[in-house]
Amino acid sequence: MSTKHIPAIKYVPTICPYCGCGCGIYLVVKDAKILGIEPWEAHPINEGKVCIKGNRAHEFIDKEDRLKKPLLKERGEFREARWDEAIKIIAEKFKSYSPDEIGVLSSAKCTNEENYLMQKFARAVLKTPNVDHCARLCHASTVVGLSQTFGAGAMTNSIPDIEDSECIFIIGSNTFEQHPLIARRVMLSKAKGAKLIVADPRYTPTAKQADLHLPFYSGTDIALMNSMMQVILKKGLENKEFIESRTKDFDKLKQEVMKEEYSLVNVSRITGVAGEDIEKAAVWMAESKATTLLYSMGITQHTVGTENVMTTANLQMLTGNVGRAGTGINALRGQNNVQGACDVGALAATYPGYKRVTDKAAIKKLEEVWGTDIASGKVGLTITEMMDMLEGKMEGHLKALYIMGENPMLSDPDLKEVEGGLRKLDFLVVQDIFMTETAELANVVLPASCWAEKDGTFTNTSRRVQRVRKAVEPPGEAREDWRIICQIAGAMGYGKQFSYESAGDIFDEITKVTPQYGGMNYERLEAVEGLQWPCPTADHPGTKWLYSEKFSTDDGLGHFKPAEHKPPAEAPDSEYPLILTTGRLYFHWHTGTMTRRSKTLDSEVKAACVEINGEDAKELGIKNGQLVNVSTRRGKIKVMAKVTPDIKKGEIFMPFHFKEAAANLLTNNVLDPVAKIPEFKACAAKIAKG
C-alpha cells in the first residue's frame, strides 16, 4: 500500500509586529506558507492572550500587492529593475552628495539589527549626522524628558509589574485600545483592589473602566498635574523621606506648583475638570503604597511634550513612587520596536546606548569598532527638521533621502507641506514591503521583507529584548532590510565594515557599543524568552525595574524639573472654535499599511470618522452619520460625523489611519523646541455640514 507524504506543520515562536507590548505568538507554517497564529502560553508578557491585531498579524503577509522586485522611476513611471542595477544607481547617486545634503530615516517596525545598521550606514558610509526615525513623532519627548529627570528615557517598570499597583493613573493613553495586553494587567490589578484614574478628554474604553475619570481639555496636562501636586503638598501627603534621600531641587518644584494659578478653582477652569475630582485623584495617588503612572502620545505630542513628561516624573517623585514594584513612570511605546530603534542609535542626537553625538569617547569607540571614520560629531537633522528644510522653513540644502519602512506621507503633520517638500528632493530611495504613499514619490523603490521573513530582535516598551524568528521566505526578489543595507554599503566601498553573515553577527556588534545590551547574546535570549536592559554582563539577569537604589543621573538623584502651564500653540478662537485631537483605533495601527490589508481588521472599521459631542453637534445642526467638512488652517477633509457623549464638549477626535481622510492634513507642524516633536494632539478646528 502506498503512503502519502503529509507536510509537517511548524510552529515558529516570534513577537507580534504591532504595538510596543511585545507579545509572544507562534506562526503556524505549512508548505512554506503562514496559515495563522497560535498562542504562546508560556510567554511572560501576554501568557497566551492576544488582541485582535495580534491574532490576525499574518493576514497582510501574502497580499498580492507586496513589493517583489526593485523599481526605478523613469519619465514619471516605474519599471522593474535588477537588483545590481538598482544598487549601482543608488550607490552612484549617494556618492554625489555631500554629507549635509542627505538624510536617512530608519524604522521602528524593523529589527534592532536593521536599525543599528541603518544608523551605522548613515554615519560611517554617507558620513551624515542626519539620521532619525518615527520616535521623533511619538516619544522623542520621553527620551529627553525622562533623561533629564531620571537619567534614562525608558519605561521604568515591567508589564507584569503593573499587577502589583494599588493605584494606577493613566493620562494621555487609551490603553485598552492601544496596548490591550497592558490593559489586561490593569484589570488584574483592579481585581485585587487597585483604584484606576484615567485623565482623557474622551470617555474611551479605558476611561469606562476607571474608578475616576478626569475629562480635561487637550493641552492642559501640566495645569492638571501641578494642581494635583499642590493638593498633595497642602495636605502634607508628599513622601518626605524619598524627597530628602533620593531627589534634588524640590524647593524649585514647590515654588512653582504652590502658585495660585494651580489652585483647584483656577485649574478647574483651565482643564474643565471638577476641583473635587482633581483633589480626589491627588489623594488617591499619594495615599497608595504603590502608584504607577502610564502615559503615551497624549502626553508627548505637544509643544510642551518634554515638560509634560517631566511633570509626570515630578508627580511620581513627590509621592515616592519610583524604584519599586507597581510604581514608576511607564511610557507606553506605540510601535513594536520604537524602544529598540532608540536604544541602537537611530536618533539625530545620540549614538547606540544614548551616547551623545558630541561625546569624543563615544566617537572614538565607534570608529574603533566600525573600522572607519564617522560623521562629524554634531547633532543631525530630525525627521521634522528634514521636512522643514525641504519646505523652505529652515536654511540648508537637503537633496536626497533614504527611507526604510517609514511613511511620512501619512504619519507626519501638515501633509500638504510634506508632499511639497518630498517632491523637491533630487533623489528619494524608499525601502518597504508595500507601495506606500511615500514610495509613490520615490526614484527607487526596494522590496523588503516583513517581520515574519527575517531573524533579529525587537525591544518592547518595558526594555525587554526579544527574538524575532524567520518563518518563511520573502516574496519574489524581496530581501531582508539588513542585507539590502549591506549591499549598498558594499557598492560604496564599505564591504569590509558591513560583512555580516547573519543577524546574530550584527547583534554581537550591537552589544559592543550599547552598554545596556552588553551581557546579551542570542543564546541567552533564547533561553529566557528575552532580557530587560540594562543587562551589562553575561551573568546579569536583566532589570525588572529601574532606580531601586539610585537614578541614572550623574549624581544618582532624581531631578525635579518644574514646568509652568502653557496653552497649545494654536488655541480655539471665533473662526476655529474646537480643539482637534487625534489617535488610534483598536482595529488599526498607525498609517494602516498593514492593518488595512488585513481582511479581518479592515472589515471591522473601513473608514474614518470625526467624533463630536452631542451639544456641539446640535449647535451646528450636525447629525450622526452625516458627512461633514473638518477644517484647520492647514486644510479641509470630508468625513462622517460620529455624534457621541463620549467626548468633551469643545473637542473633536479623528483617527489617523485612513489616507482617504488623513487627519494629518489638518494637524499642526509646530514643534516642541527641545525634542522637536510635533503638536499632533491639539490644534484649532471647525466643522461644517458637507
Coordinates of N, CA and C in Angstrom, one line a residue, residues 402-574:
Y402 N 17.0 58.6 2.1 CA 17.0 57.1 2.1 C 16.0 56.7 3.2
I403 N 14.8 56.2 2.9 CA 13.8 55.9 3.9 C 13.5 54.4 4.0
M404 N 13.7 53.8 5.1 CA 13.4 52.4 5.4 C 12.2 52.3 6.3
G405 N 11.1 51.7 5.7 CA 9.9 51.3 6.5 C 9.2 52.5 7.2
E406 N 9.3 53.7 6.6 CA 8.6 54.8 7.2 C 7.7 55.4 6.1
N407 N 6.6 56.0 6.5 CA 5.6 56.6 5.5 C 5.2 58.0 5.9
P408 N 6.1 58.9 5.8 CA 5.8 60.3 6.2 C 4.7 60.9 5.5
M409 N 4.3 60.4 4.4 CA 3.1 61.0 3.6 C 1.8 60.7 4.3
L410 N 1.8 59.9 5.4 CA 0.6 59.8 6.2 C 0.9 60.0 7.7
S411 N 2.2 59.8 8.1 CA 2.5 59.9 9.5 C 2.9 61.3 10.0
D412 N 3.3 62.2 9.1 CA 3.8 63.5 9.5 C 2.7 64.5 9.6
P413 N 2.9 65.6 10.3 CA 1.8 66.6 10.4 C 1.9 67.5 9.1
D414 N 0.7 68.1 8.8 CA 0.6 69.1 7.7 C 1.1 68.4 6.4
L415 N 0.3 67.4 5.9 CA 0.7 66.6 4.8 C 0.9 67.3 3.5
K416 N 0.2 68.4 3.3 CA 0.4 69.1 2.0 C 1.8 69.6 1.9
E417 N 2.3 70.1 3.1 CA 3.7 70.6 3.1 C 4.7 69.5 3.0
V418 N 4.4 68.3 3.6 CA 5.3 67.2 3.5 C 5.4 66.7 2.0
E419 N 4.3 66.6 1.3 CA 4.3 66.2 -0.1 C 5.1 67.2 -0.9
G420 N 4.8 68.5 -0.7 CA 5.6 69.5 -1.5 C 7.1 69.4 -1.2
G421 N 7.5 69.1 0.0 CA 8.9 69.0 0.3 C 9.5 67.8 -0.3
L422 N 8.8 66.6 -0.2 CA 9.4 65.4 -0.8 C 9.5 65.5 -2.3
R423 N 8.6 66.2 -2.9 CA 8.7 66.4 -4.4 C 9.9 67.3 -4.8
K424 N 10.4 68.0 -3.9 CA 11.5 68.9 -4.2 C 12.9 68.1 -4.1
L425 N 12.8 66.9 -3.6 CA 14.1 66.1 -3.5 C 14.6 65.8 -4.9
D426 N 16.0 65.8 -4.9 CA 16.6 65.4 -6.2 C 16.6 63.8 -6.3
F427 N 16.7 63.1 -5.1 CA 16.7 61.7 -5.2 C 16.1 61.1 -3.9
L428 N 15.2 60.2 -4.1 CA 14.5 59.6 -2.9 C 14.5 58.0 -3.1
V429 N 15.0 57.3 -2.1 CA 15.0 55.9 -2.1 C 14.1 55.4 -1.0
V430 N 13.1 54.6 -1.3 CA 12.2 54.0 -0.3 C 12.3 52.5 -0.3
Q431 N 12.5 52.0 0.9 CA 12.7 50.5 1.1 C 11.5 50.1 2.0
D432 N 10.6 49.2 1.4 CA 9.4 48.9 2.1 C 8.8 47.6 1.6
I433 N 7.7 47.2 2.2 CA 7.1 45.9 1.8 C 5.9 46.2 0.9
F434 N 5.3 47.4 0.9 CA 4.2 47.8 0.0 C 4.5 49.1 -0.6
M435 N 3.8 49.4 -1.7 CA 3.9 50.7 -2.4 C 3.1 51.7 -1.6
T436 N 3.8 52.3 -0.6 CA 3.1 53.3 0.3 C 3.0 54.6 -0.4
E437 N 2.3 55.5 0.2 CA 2.1 56.8 -0.3 C 3.4 57.6 -0.5
T438 N 4.4 57.3 0.4 CA 5.7 57.9 0.2 C 6.5 57.2 -0.9
A439 N 6.4 55.9 -1.0 CA 7.1 55.2 -2.0 C 6.7 55.6 -3.4
E440 N 5.4 56.0 -3.6 CA 5.0 56.5 -4.9 C 5.7 57.7 -5.4
L441 N 6.3 58.4 -4.5 CA 7.1 59.6 -4.8 C 8.6 59.3 -5.1
A442 N 9.0 58.1 -4.9 CA 10.4 57.8 -4.9 C 11.0 57.6 -6.3
N443 N 12.3 57.8 -6.4 CA 13.1 57.5 -7.6 C 13.4 56.0 -7.7
V444 N 13.7 55.4 -6.5 CA 14.0 54.0 -6.5 C 13.2 53.4 -5.3
V445 N 12.5 52.2 -5.6 CA 11.8 51.5 -4.5 C 12.4 50.1 -4.4
L446 N 12.8 49.8 -3.2 CA 13.4 48.5 -2.9 C 12.5 47.6 -2.1
P447 N 12.2 46.3 -2.6 CA 11.3 45.4 -1.9 C 12.0 44.8 -0.7
A448 N 11.4 45.0 0.4 CA 12.0 44.5 1.7 C 11.2 43.3 2.2
S449 N 11.6 42.7 3.3 CA 10.9 41.6 4.0 C 10.2 42.1 5.2
C450 N 9.1 41.5 5.5 CA 8.3 41.8 6.7 C 8.9 41.0 7.9
W451 N 8.3 41.3 9.0 CA 8.9 40.7 10.3 C 8.9 39.2 10.3
A452 N 8.0 38.6 9.6 CA 7.9 37.1 9.6 C 8.9 36.5 8.7
E453 N 9.6 37.3 8.0 CA 10.6 36.8 6.9 C 12.0 37.1 7.3
K454 N 12.3 37.3 8.6 CA 13.6 37.7 9.0 C 13.9 37.3 10.4
D455 N 15.2 37.2 10.7 CA 15.7 37.0 12.1 C 16.1 38.3 12.7
G456 N 16.1 38.4 14.0 CA 16.5 39.6 14.7 C 15.9 39.7 16.0
T457 N 15.9 40.9 16.5 CA 15.3 41.2 17.9 C 14.5 42.5 17.8
F458 N 13.4 42.5 18.7 CA 12.7 43.7 19.0 C 12.9 44.0 20.5
T459 N 12.8 45.2 20.9 CA 12.8 45.6 22.3 C 11.5 46.2 22.6
N460 N 10.7 45.6 23.5 CA 9.4 46.1 23.8 C 9.4 47.3 24.7
T461 N 8.2 47.8 25.0 CA 8.1 49.1 25.7 C 8.7 49.0 27.1
S462 N 8.8 47.8 27.7 CA 9.4 47.7 29.0 C 10.9 47.2 29.0
R463 N 11.6 47.6 27.9 CA 13.0 47.3 27.7 C 13.3 45.8 27.6
R464 N 12.4 45.0 27.2 CA 12.6 43.6 27.1 C 13.1 43.3 25.6
V465 N 14.3 42.8 25.5 CA 14.9 42.5 24.2 C 14.5 41.0 23.9
Q466 N 13.8 40.8 22.7 CA 13.2 39.5 22.4 C 13.6 39.1 21.0
R467 N 13.7 37.8 20.8 CA 14.0 37.2 19.5 C 12.8 37.2 18.5
V468 N 13.1 37.7 17.3 CA 12.2 37.5 16.2 C 12.7 36.5 15.3
R469 N 11.9 35.5 14.8 CA 12.5 34.4 14.1 C 11.9 34.3 12.7
K470 N 12.7 34.0 11.8 CA 12.2 33.8 10.4 C 11.4 32.6 10.2
A471 N 10.2 32.8 9.6 CA 9.2 31.7 9.5 C 9.1 31.2 8.0
V472 N 9.2 32.2 7.1 CA 9.0 32.0 5.6 C 10.0 32.9 4.9
E473 N 10.2 32.6 3.6 CA 11.0 33.4 2.7 C 10.2 34.6 2.3
P474 N 10.8 35.8 2.0 CA 10.1 36.9 1.4 C 9.7 36.6 0.0
P475 N 8.6 37.3 -0.5 CA 8.1 37.0 -1.8 C 9.0 37.5 -2.9
G476 N 9.0 36.8 -4.1 CA 9.7 37.3 -5.2 C 11.2 37.5 -5.0
E477 N 11.7 38.7 -5.3 CA 13.1 39.0 -5.1 C 13.3 39.9 -3.9
A478 N 12.2 40.1 -3.1 CA 12.4 40.9 -1.9 C 13.5 40.3 -1.0
R479 N 14.1 41.2 -0.3 CA 15.3 40.8 0.6 C 15.1 41.5 2.0
E480 N 15.8 40.8 2.9 CA 15.8 41.4 4.3 C 16.5 42.7 4.3
D481 N 16.0 43.6 5.1 CA 16.5 45.0 5.1 C 18.0 45.1 5.4
W482 N 18.4 44.3 6.3 CA 19.9 44.4 6.7 C 20.7 43.9 5.5
R483 N 20.3 43.0 4.8 CA 21.1 42.6 3.6 C 21.1 43.7 2.5
I484 N 20.0 44.4 2.4 CA 20.0 45.4 1.4 C 21.0 46.5 1.8
I485 N 20.9 46.9 3.1 CA 21.8 48.0 3.5 C 23.3 47.6 3.3
C486 N 23.6 46.3 3.6 CA 25.0 45.8 3.4 C 25.4 45.8 1.9
Q487 N 24.4 45.5 1.0 CA 24.7 45.6 -0.4 C 25.1 47.0 -0.9
I488 N 24.3 48.0 -0.4 CA 24.5 49.3 -0.8 C 25.9 49.8 -0.2
A489 N 26.1 49.5 1.0 CA 27.4 49.8 1.7 C 28.6 49.2 0.9
G490 N 28.4 48.0 0.5 CA 29.5 47.3 -0.3 C 29.7 48.0 -1.6
A491 N 28.7 48.4 -2.3 CA 28.8 49.1 -3.6 C 29.4 50.5 -3.4
M492 N 29.4 51.0 -2.2 CA 30.0 52.3 -2.0 C 31.4 52.2 -1.4
G493 N 32.0 51.0 -1.3 CA 33.3 50.8 -0.9 C 33.5 50.4 0.6
Y494 N 32.4 50.0 1.2 CA 32.4 49.7 2.7 C 32.0 48.2 2.9
G495 N 32.4 47.3 2.0 CA 32.0 45.9 2.2 C 32.6 45.3 3.4
K496 N 33.9 45.7 3.8 CA 34.5 45.1 4.9 C 33.8 45.5 6.2
Q497 N 33.3 46.7 6.3 CA 32.6 47.2 7.5 C 31.2 46.6 7.6
F498 N 30.7 46.1 6.5 CA 29.3 45.5 6.5 C 29.3 44.1 6.1
S499 N 30.3 43.3 6.5 CA 30.5 41.9 6.1 C 29.9 40.9 7.1
Y500 N 28.6 41.0 7.3 CA 27.9 40.1 8.3 C 27.4 38.9 7.6
E501 N 27.4 37.8 8.3 CA 26.9 36.5 7.8 C 25.4 36.3 8.3
S502 N 25.1 36.9 9.4 CA 23.7 36.7 9.9 C 23.3 37.9 10.8
A503 N 22.0 37.9 11.2 CA 21.5 38.9 12.1 C 22.2 38.8 13.4
G504 N 22.6 37.6 13.8 CA 23.3 37.3 15.1 C 24.6 38.0 15.1
D505 N 25.3 38.1 14.0 CA 26.6 38.8 13.9 C 26.4 40.3 14.2
I506 N 25.3 40.8 13.7 CA 25.0 42.2 13.9 C 24.7 42.5 15.3
F507 N 23.9 41.6 16.0 CA 23.6 41.8 17.4 C 24.8 41.7 18.2
D508 N 25.8 40.9 17.9 CA 27.0 40.8 18.7 C 27.8 42.1 18.6
E509 N 27.7 42.8 17.5 CA 28.4 44.1 17.4 C 27.6 45.1 18.2
I510 N 26.3 45.1 18.2 CA 25.5 46.0 18.9 C 25.9 46.0 20.4
T511 N 26.1 44.8 20.9 CA 26.5 44.6 22.4 C 27.8 45.3 22.7
K512 N 28.7 45.4 21.7 CA 30.0 46.1 21.9 C 29.9 47.6 22.1
V513 N 28.9 48.2 21.6 CA 28.8 49.6 21.6 C 27.5 50.1 22.3
T514 N 26.7 49.2 22.8 CA 25.5 49.6 23.6 C 25.6 48.9 24.9
P515 N 26.1 49.7 25.9 CA 26.3 49.1 27.3 C 25.1 48.4 27.9
Q516 N 23.9 48.9 27.6 CA 22.7 48.4 28.2 C 22.4 46.9 27.7
Y517 N 23.0 46.6 26.5 CA 22.8 45.3 25.9 C 24.0 44.4 26.1
G518 N 25.0 44.9 26.9 CA 26.4 44.3 26.9 C 26.4 42.8 27.3
G519 N 25.5 42.4 28.1 CA 25.5 41.0 28.6 C 24.6 40.1 27.8
M520 N 24.1 40.5 26.7 CA 23.2 39.7 25.9 C 23.8 39.1 24.7
N521 N 23.2 37.9 24.3 CA 23.5 37.3 23.0 C 22.3 36.5 22.7
Y522 N 22.3 35.9 21.4 CA 21.1 35.2 21.0 C 20.8 34.0 21.9
E523 N 21.9 33.3 22.3 CA 21.8 32.1 23.1 C 21.0 32.4 24.4
R524 N 21.4 33.5 25.1 CA 20.8 33.9 26.3 C 19.3 34.3 26.1
L525 N 19.1 35.0 25.0 CA 17.7 35.5 24.7 C 16.8 34.3 24.4
E526 N 17.3 33.3 23.8 CA 16.5 32.1 23.5 C 16.2 31.4 24.8
A527 N 17.1 31.3 25.7 CA 16.9 30.5 26.9 C 15.9 31.1 27.9
V528 N 15.8 32.5 27.9 CA 15.0 33.1 29.0 C 13.8 33.9 28.4
E529 N 13.5 33.7 27.1 CA 12.5 34.5 26.4 C 12.6 36.0 26.6
G530 N 13.8 36.5 26.4 CA 14.0 37.9 26.5 C 14.7 38.4 27.8
L531 N 15.4 39.5 27.7 CA 16.1 40.1 28.8 C 15.8 41.6 28.8
Q532 N 15.6 42.1 30.0 CA 15.3 43.6 30.1 C 16.6 44.3 30.4
W533 N 16.9 45.3 29.6 CA 18.1 46.2 29.8 C 17.8 47.1 31.0
P534 N 18.9 47.5 31.7 CA 20.3 47.2 31.5 C 20.6 45.8 31.9
C535 N 21.4 45.2 31.0 CA 21.9 43.8 31.3 C 23.4 43.9 30.9
P536 N 24.3 44.4 31.7 CA 25.6 44.8 31.3 C 26.6 43.7 31.2
T537 N 26.4 42.5 31.9 CA 27.3 41.4 31.8 C 26.6 40.1 31.6
A538 N 27.4 39.1 31.2 CA 26.9 37.8 30.8 C 26.2 37.1 31.9
D539 N 26.5 37.4 33.1 CA 25.8 36.8 34.3 C 24.7 37.7 34.9
H540 N 24.4 38.8 34.3 CA 23.4 39.7 34.8 C 22.0 39.2 34.4
P541 N 21.1 39.2 35.3 CA 19.7 38.6 35.0 C 18.8 39.6 34.2
G542 N 19.2 40.8 34.0 CA 18.3 41.8 33.4 C 17.7 42.6 34.6
T543 N 17.0 43.6 34.2 CA 16.5 44.6 35.2 C 15.0 44.7 35.1
K544 N 14.2 44.2 36.1 CA 12.8 44.3 36.1 C 12.3 45.7 36.2
W545 N 12.9 46.5 37.1 CA 12.5 47.9 37.3 C 13.8 48.7 37.6
L546 N 13.7 49.9 37.1 CA 14.9 50.8 37.3 C 14.8 51.6 38.6
Y547 N 16.0 52.1 39.0 CA 16.1 53.1 40.0 C 15.7 52.6 41.4
S548 N 15.9 51.3 41.7 CA 15.6 50.8 43.0 C 16.5 51.4 44.1
E549 N 17.7 51.8 43.7 CA 18.6 52.4 44.7 C 19.1 53.8 44.3
K550 N 19.3 54.0 43.1 CA 19.7 55.3 42.6 C 19.3 55.5 41.2
F551 N 19.2 56.8 40.8 CA 18.8 57.1 39.4 C 20.0 57.1 38.5
S552 N 19.8 57.2 37.2 CA 20.9 57.1 36.2 C 21.5 58.5 35.9
T553 N 21.2 59.5 36.7 CA 21.8 60.8 36.5 C 23.2 60.8 37.1
D554 N 24.0 61.8 36.8 CA 25.4 61.9 37.2 C 25.5 61.8 38.7
D555 N 24.6 62.4 39.4 CA 24.7 62.4 40.9 C 23.9 61.3 41.5
G556 N 23.2 60.5 40.7 CA 22.4 59.4 41.3 C 21.0 59.8 41.8
L557 N 20.7 61.1 41.7 CA 19.5 61.6 42.3 C 18.4 61.9 41.2
G558 N 17.2 61.8 41.6 CA 16.1 62.2 40.7 C 16.0 63.7 40.7
H559 N 15.9 64.4 39.6 CA 15.9 65.8 39.5 C 14.5 66.3 39.2
F560 N 14.0 67.1 40.2 CA 12.7 67.8 39.9 C 12.9 68.8 38.9
K561 N 12.0 68.8 37.9 CA 12.0 69.8 36.8 C 10.7 70.5 36.7
P562 N 10.5 71.6 37.5 CA 9.1 72.2 37.5 C 8.8 72.8 36.1
A563 N 7.6 72.8 35.7 CA 7.1 73.3 34.5 C 5.9 74.1 34.7
E564 N 5.7 75.2 33.9 CA 4.5 76.0 34.0 C 3.6 75.7 32.9
H565 N 2.3 75.9 33.2 CA 1.3 75.6 32.2 C 1.4 76.6 31.1
K566 N 1.4 76.1 29.8 CA 1.3 76.9 28.6 C 0.2 76.3 27.7
P567 N -0.6 77.2 27.1 CA -1.7 76.6 26.2 C -1.0 76.1 25.0
P568 N -1.8 75.2 24.2 CA -1.3 74.8 22.9 C -0.9 75.9 22.0
A569 N 0.0 75.6 21.0 CA 0.4 76.7 20.1 C -0.7 77.3 19.4
E570 N -1.8 76.6 19.2 CA -2.9 77.1 18.4 C -4.2 76.9 19.3
A571 N -4.7 77.9 19.9 CA -5.9 77.8 20.7 C -7.1 78.1 19.9
P572 N -8.3 77.5 20.4 CA -9.5 77.8 19.7 C -9.8 79.3 19.7
D573 N -10.5 79.8 18.6 CA -10.9 81.2 18.5 C -12.3 81.2 17.8
S574 N -12.7 82.4 17.5 CA -14.1 82.5 16.9 C -14.2 81.8 15.5

